[in-house]
Short mmCIF file of C-alpha atoms in Angstrom, two decimals:
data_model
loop_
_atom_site.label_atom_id
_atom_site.label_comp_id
_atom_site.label_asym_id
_atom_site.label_seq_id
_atom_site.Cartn_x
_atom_site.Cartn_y
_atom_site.Cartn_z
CA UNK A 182 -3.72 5.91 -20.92
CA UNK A 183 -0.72 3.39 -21.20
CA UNK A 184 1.21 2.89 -18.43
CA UNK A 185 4.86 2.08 -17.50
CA UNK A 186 5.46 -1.75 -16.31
CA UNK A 187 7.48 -2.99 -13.14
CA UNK A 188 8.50 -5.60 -11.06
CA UNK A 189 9.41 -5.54 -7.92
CA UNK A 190 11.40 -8.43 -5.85
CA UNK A 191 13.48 -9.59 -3.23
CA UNK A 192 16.34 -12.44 -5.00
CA UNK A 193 17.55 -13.40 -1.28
CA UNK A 194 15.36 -13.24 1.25
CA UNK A 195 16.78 -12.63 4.78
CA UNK A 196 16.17 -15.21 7.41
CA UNK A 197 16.04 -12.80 10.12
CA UNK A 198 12.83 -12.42 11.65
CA UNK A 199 11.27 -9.07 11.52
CA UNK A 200 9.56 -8.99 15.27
CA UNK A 201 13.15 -9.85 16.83
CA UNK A 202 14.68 -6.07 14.86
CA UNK A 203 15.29 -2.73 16.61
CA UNK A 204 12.11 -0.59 16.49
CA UNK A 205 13.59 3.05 14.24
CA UNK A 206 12.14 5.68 12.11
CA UNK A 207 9.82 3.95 9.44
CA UNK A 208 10.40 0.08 10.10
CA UNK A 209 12.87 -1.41 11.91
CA UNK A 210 17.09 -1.79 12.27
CA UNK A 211 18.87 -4.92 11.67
CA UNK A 212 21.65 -5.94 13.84
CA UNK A 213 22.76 -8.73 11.38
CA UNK A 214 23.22 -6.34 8.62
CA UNK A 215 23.96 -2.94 10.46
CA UNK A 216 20.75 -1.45 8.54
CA UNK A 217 17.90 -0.21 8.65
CA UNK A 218 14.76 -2.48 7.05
CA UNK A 219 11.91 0.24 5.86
CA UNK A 220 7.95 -0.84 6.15
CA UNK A 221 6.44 -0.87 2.54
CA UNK A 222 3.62 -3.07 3.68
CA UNK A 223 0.86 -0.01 3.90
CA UNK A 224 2.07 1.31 0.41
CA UNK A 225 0.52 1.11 -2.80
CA UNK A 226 2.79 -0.23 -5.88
CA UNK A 227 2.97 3.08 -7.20
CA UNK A 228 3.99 4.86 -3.89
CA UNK A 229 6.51 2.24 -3.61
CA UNK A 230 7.98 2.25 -7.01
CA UNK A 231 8.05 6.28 -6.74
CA UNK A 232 10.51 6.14 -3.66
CA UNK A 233 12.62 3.30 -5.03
CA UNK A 234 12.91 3.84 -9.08
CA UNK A 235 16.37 6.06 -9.83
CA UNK A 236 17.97 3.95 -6.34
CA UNK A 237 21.61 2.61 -6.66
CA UNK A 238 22.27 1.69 -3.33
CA UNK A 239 21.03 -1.45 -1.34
CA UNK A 240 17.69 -0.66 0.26
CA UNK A 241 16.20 -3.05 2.31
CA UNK A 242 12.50 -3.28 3.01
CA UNK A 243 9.77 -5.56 4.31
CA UNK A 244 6.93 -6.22 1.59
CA UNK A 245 4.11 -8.64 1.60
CA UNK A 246 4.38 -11.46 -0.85
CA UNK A 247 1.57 -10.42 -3.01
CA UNK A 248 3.82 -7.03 -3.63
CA UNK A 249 6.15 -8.96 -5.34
CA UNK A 250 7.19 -11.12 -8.50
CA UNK A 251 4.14 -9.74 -10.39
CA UNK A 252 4.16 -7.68 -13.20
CA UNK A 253 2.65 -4.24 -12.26
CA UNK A 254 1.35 -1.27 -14.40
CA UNK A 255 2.12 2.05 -12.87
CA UNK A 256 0.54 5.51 -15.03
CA UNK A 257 2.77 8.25 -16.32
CA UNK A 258 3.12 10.72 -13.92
CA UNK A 259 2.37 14.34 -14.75
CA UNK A 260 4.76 16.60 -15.23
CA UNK A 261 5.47 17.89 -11.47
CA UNK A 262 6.91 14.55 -10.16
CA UNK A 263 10.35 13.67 -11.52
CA UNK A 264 11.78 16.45 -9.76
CA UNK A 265 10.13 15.56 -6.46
CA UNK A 266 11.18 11.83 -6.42
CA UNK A 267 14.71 12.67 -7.49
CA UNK A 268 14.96 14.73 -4.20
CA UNK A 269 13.10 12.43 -2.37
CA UNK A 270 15.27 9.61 -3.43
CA UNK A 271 18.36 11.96 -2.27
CA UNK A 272 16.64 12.44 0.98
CA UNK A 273 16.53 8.55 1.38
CA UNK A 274 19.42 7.79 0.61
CA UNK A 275 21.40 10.24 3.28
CA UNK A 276 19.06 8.99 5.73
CA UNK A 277 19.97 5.43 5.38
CA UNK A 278 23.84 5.92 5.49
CA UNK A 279 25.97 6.67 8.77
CA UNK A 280 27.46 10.02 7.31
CA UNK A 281 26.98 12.66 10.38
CA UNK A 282 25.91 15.66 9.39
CA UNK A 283 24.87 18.24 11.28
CA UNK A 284 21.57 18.61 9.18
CA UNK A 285 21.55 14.79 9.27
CA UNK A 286 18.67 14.36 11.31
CA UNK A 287 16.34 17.03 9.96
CA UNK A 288 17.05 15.53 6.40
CA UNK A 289 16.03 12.55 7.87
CA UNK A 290 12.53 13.60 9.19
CA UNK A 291 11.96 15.07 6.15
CA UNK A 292 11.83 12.11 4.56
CA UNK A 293 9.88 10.38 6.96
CA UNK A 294 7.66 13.26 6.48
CA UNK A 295 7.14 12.79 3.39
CA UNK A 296 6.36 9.00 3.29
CA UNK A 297 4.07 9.38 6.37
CA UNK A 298 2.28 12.25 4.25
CA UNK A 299 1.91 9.83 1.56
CA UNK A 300 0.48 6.83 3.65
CA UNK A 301 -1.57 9.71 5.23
CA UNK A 302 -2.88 10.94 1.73
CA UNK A 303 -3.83 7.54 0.60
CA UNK A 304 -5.44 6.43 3.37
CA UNK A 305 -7.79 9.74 3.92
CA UNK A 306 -10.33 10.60 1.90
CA UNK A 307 -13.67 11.68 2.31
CA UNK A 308 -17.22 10.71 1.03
CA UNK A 309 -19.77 13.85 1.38
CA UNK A 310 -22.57 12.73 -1.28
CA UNK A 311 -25.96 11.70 -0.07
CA UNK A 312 -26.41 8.13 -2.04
CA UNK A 313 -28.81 5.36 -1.61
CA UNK A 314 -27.25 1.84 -1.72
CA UNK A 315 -25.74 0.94 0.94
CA UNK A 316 -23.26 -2.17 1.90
CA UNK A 317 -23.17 -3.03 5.15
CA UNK A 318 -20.60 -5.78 6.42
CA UNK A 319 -18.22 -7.30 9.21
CA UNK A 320 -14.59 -7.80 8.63
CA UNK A 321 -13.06 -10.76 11.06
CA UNK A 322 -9.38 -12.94 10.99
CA UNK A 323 -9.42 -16.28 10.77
CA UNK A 324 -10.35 -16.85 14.40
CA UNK A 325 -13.31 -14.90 14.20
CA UNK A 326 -11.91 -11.93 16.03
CA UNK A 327 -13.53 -8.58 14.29
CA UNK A 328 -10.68 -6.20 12.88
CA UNK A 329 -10.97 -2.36 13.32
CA UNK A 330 -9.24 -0.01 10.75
CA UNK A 331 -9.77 -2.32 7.84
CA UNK A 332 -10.24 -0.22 4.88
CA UNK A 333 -12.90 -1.44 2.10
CA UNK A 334 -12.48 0.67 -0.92
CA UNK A 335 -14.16 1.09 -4.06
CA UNK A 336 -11.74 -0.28 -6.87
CA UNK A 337 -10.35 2.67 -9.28
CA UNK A 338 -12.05 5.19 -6.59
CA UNK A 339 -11.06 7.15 -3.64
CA UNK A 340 -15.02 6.25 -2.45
CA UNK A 341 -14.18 4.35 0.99
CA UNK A 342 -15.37 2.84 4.48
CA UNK A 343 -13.43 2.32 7.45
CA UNK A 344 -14.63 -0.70 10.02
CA UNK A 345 -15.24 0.15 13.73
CA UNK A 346 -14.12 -1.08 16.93
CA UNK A 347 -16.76 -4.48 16.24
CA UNK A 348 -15.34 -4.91 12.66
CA UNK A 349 -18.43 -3.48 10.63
CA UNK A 350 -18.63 -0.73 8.06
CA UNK A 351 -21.29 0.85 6.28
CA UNK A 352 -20.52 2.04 2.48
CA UNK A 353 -22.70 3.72 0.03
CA UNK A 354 -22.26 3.26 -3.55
CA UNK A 355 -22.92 5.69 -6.31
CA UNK A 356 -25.88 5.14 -8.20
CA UNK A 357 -23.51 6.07 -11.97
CA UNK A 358 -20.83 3.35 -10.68
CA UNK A 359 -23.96 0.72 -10.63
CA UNK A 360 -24.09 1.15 -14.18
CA UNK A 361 -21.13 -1.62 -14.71
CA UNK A 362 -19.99 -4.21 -12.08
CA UNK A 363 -18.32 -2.46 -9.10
CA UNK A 364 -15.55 -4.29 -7.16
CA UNK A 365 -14.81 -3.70 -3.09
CA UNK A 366 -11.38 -4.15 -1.91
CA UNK A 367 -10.71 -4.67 1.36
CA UNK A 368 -7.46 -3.68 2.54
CA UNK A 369 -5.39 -4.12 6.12
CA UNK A 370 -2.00 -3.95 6.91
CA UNK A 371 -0.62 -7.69 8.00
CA UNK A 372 -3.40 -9.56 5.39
CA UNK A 373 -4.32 -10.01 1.64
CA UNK A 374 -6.19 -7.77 0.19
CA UNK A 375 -9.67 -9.51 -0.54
CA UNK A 376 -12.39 -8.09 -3.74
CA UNK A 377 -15.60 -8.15 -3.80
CA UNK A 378 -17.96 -7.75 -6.48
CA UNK A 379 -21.00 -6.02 -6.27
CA UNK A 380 -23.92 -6.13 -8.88
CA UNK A 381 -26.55 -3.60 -9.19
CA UNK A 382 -29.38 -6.58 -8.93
CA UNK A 383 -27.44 -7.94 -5.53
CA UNK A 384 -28.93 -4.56 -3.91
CA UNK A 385 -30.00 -3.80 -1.51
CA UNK A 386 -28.39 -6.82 0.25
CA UNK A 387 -30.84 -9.04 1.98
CA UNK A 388 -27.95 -9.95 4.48
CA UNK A 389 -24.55 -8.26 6.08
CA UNK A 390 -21.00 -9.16 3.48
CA UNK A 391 -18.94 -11.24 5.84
CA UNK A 392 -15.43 -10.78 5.19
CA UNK A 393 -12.60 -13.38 6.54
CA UNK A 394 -9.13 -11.83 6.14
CA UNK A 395 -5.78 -14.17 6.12
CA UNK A 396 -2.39 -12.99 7.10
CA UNK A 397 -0.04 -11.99 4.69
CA UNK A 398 3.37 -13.75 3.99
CA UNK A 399 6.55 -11.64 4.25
CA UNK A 400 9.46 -11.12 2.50
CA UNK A 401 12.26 -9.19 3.80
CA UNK A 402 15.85 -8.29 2.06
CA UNK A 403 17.29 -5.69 -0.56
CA UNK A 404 14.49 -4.53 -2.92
CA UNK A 405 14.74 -4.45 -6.22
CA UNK A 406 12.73 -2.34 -9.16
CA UNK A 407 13.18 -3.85 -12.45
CA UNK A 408 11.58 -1.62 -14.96
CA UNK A 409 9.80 -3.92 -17.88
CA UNK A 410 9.25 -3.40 -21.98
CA UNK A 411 6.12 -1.87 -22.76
CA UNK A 412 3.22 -4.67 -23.06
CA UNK A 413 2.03 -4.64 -27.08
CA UNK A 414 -1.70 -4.65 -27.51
#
């Protein structure tokens, strides 16, 4: 099914840095700018793009560099989410401005809500099949340090593993997805996301996938959605 097609960039990049802002709902405030700077760095380009697209006002954000200046491919939504988003937009929007209301603040954990329900929902899903091959690995930085919570996901699948306190995972791979080349991603919050391919005569894997993760590079500053012509065939 054909998509819709987006970028999404920053065209001046603030200077300030992010660890010196105020700690506040959902990122952080900046005292150069009187505003607050939201977190995008855990969402996916389509979660993003939902909670941005139909925006006028300025918006600022913090986004990795690889979640910009790239041409991305969201699918049409069904038919339940244009309504949803427009609110949702609303709800940002009141919650970023000083207007007091006395509903202010429950309009603004509503939205915070919902984006936390959204992180939530992409984050957690379950595997409950009883499957044979089996990856095991270690995820470490650059120093050799093992990470825990690093998420290694089968690509165009909600089939996942989660790493433990000592980095390592364990993840079990349907036998119909062996059938054509299957591709791990290995996502953490703070670092590029790093694939994997795995071939069905690689398996069972004589040795533990070693994974070395590198620290993202941030952008911070107004975000902008800039909705692209369909891509011809």
């Amino acid at each position: 099914m054909k998509g819709e097609y987006y970028k999404i960039h920053i065209n001046n990049p603030c200077k300030k840095e992010w660890d010196s802002m105020i700690q506040s709902d959902n990122g952080k405030y900046c005292s150069k700018c009187s505003t607050n700077v939201v977190d995008f760095t855990g969402l996916t380009d389509t979660q993003v793009i939902q909670i941005l697209s139909g925006n006028t006002e300025k918006i600022c954000g913090l986004l990795t560099d690889v979640q910009i200046n790239r041409t991305i491919e969201i699918a049409r939504p069904k038919r339940i989410s244009s309504r949803f988003y427009k609110i949702l937009s609303g709800i940002f929007l009141l919650s970023m401005t000083g207007t007091s209301f006395s509903f202010g603040t429950d309009i603004k954990r509503q939205f915070f809500s919902k984006i936390n329900s959204i992180r939530s929902n992409h984050l957690q899903n379950s595997l409950t099949d009883s499957m044979k091959n089996v990856v095991r690995g270690l995820v470490m930085d650059h120093t050799k340090i093992p990470l825990y919570g690093v998420h290694i996901l089968i690509k165009g699948t909600k089939i996942k593993a989660v790493t433990d306190i000592n980095g390592k995972f364990q993840l079990s791979i349907p036998e119909e997805l062996l059938k054509r080349k299957v591709t791990l991603q290995i996502l953490f919050i703070g670092y590029e996301t790093k694939e994997v391919a795995i071939n069905e005569k690689d398996l069972p894997l004589n040795e533990e996938l070693v994974a070395i993760m590198v620290e993202s590079k941030f952008s911070i500053g107004e975000v902008i959605v800039t909705p692209l012509k369909k891509q011809k065939d």
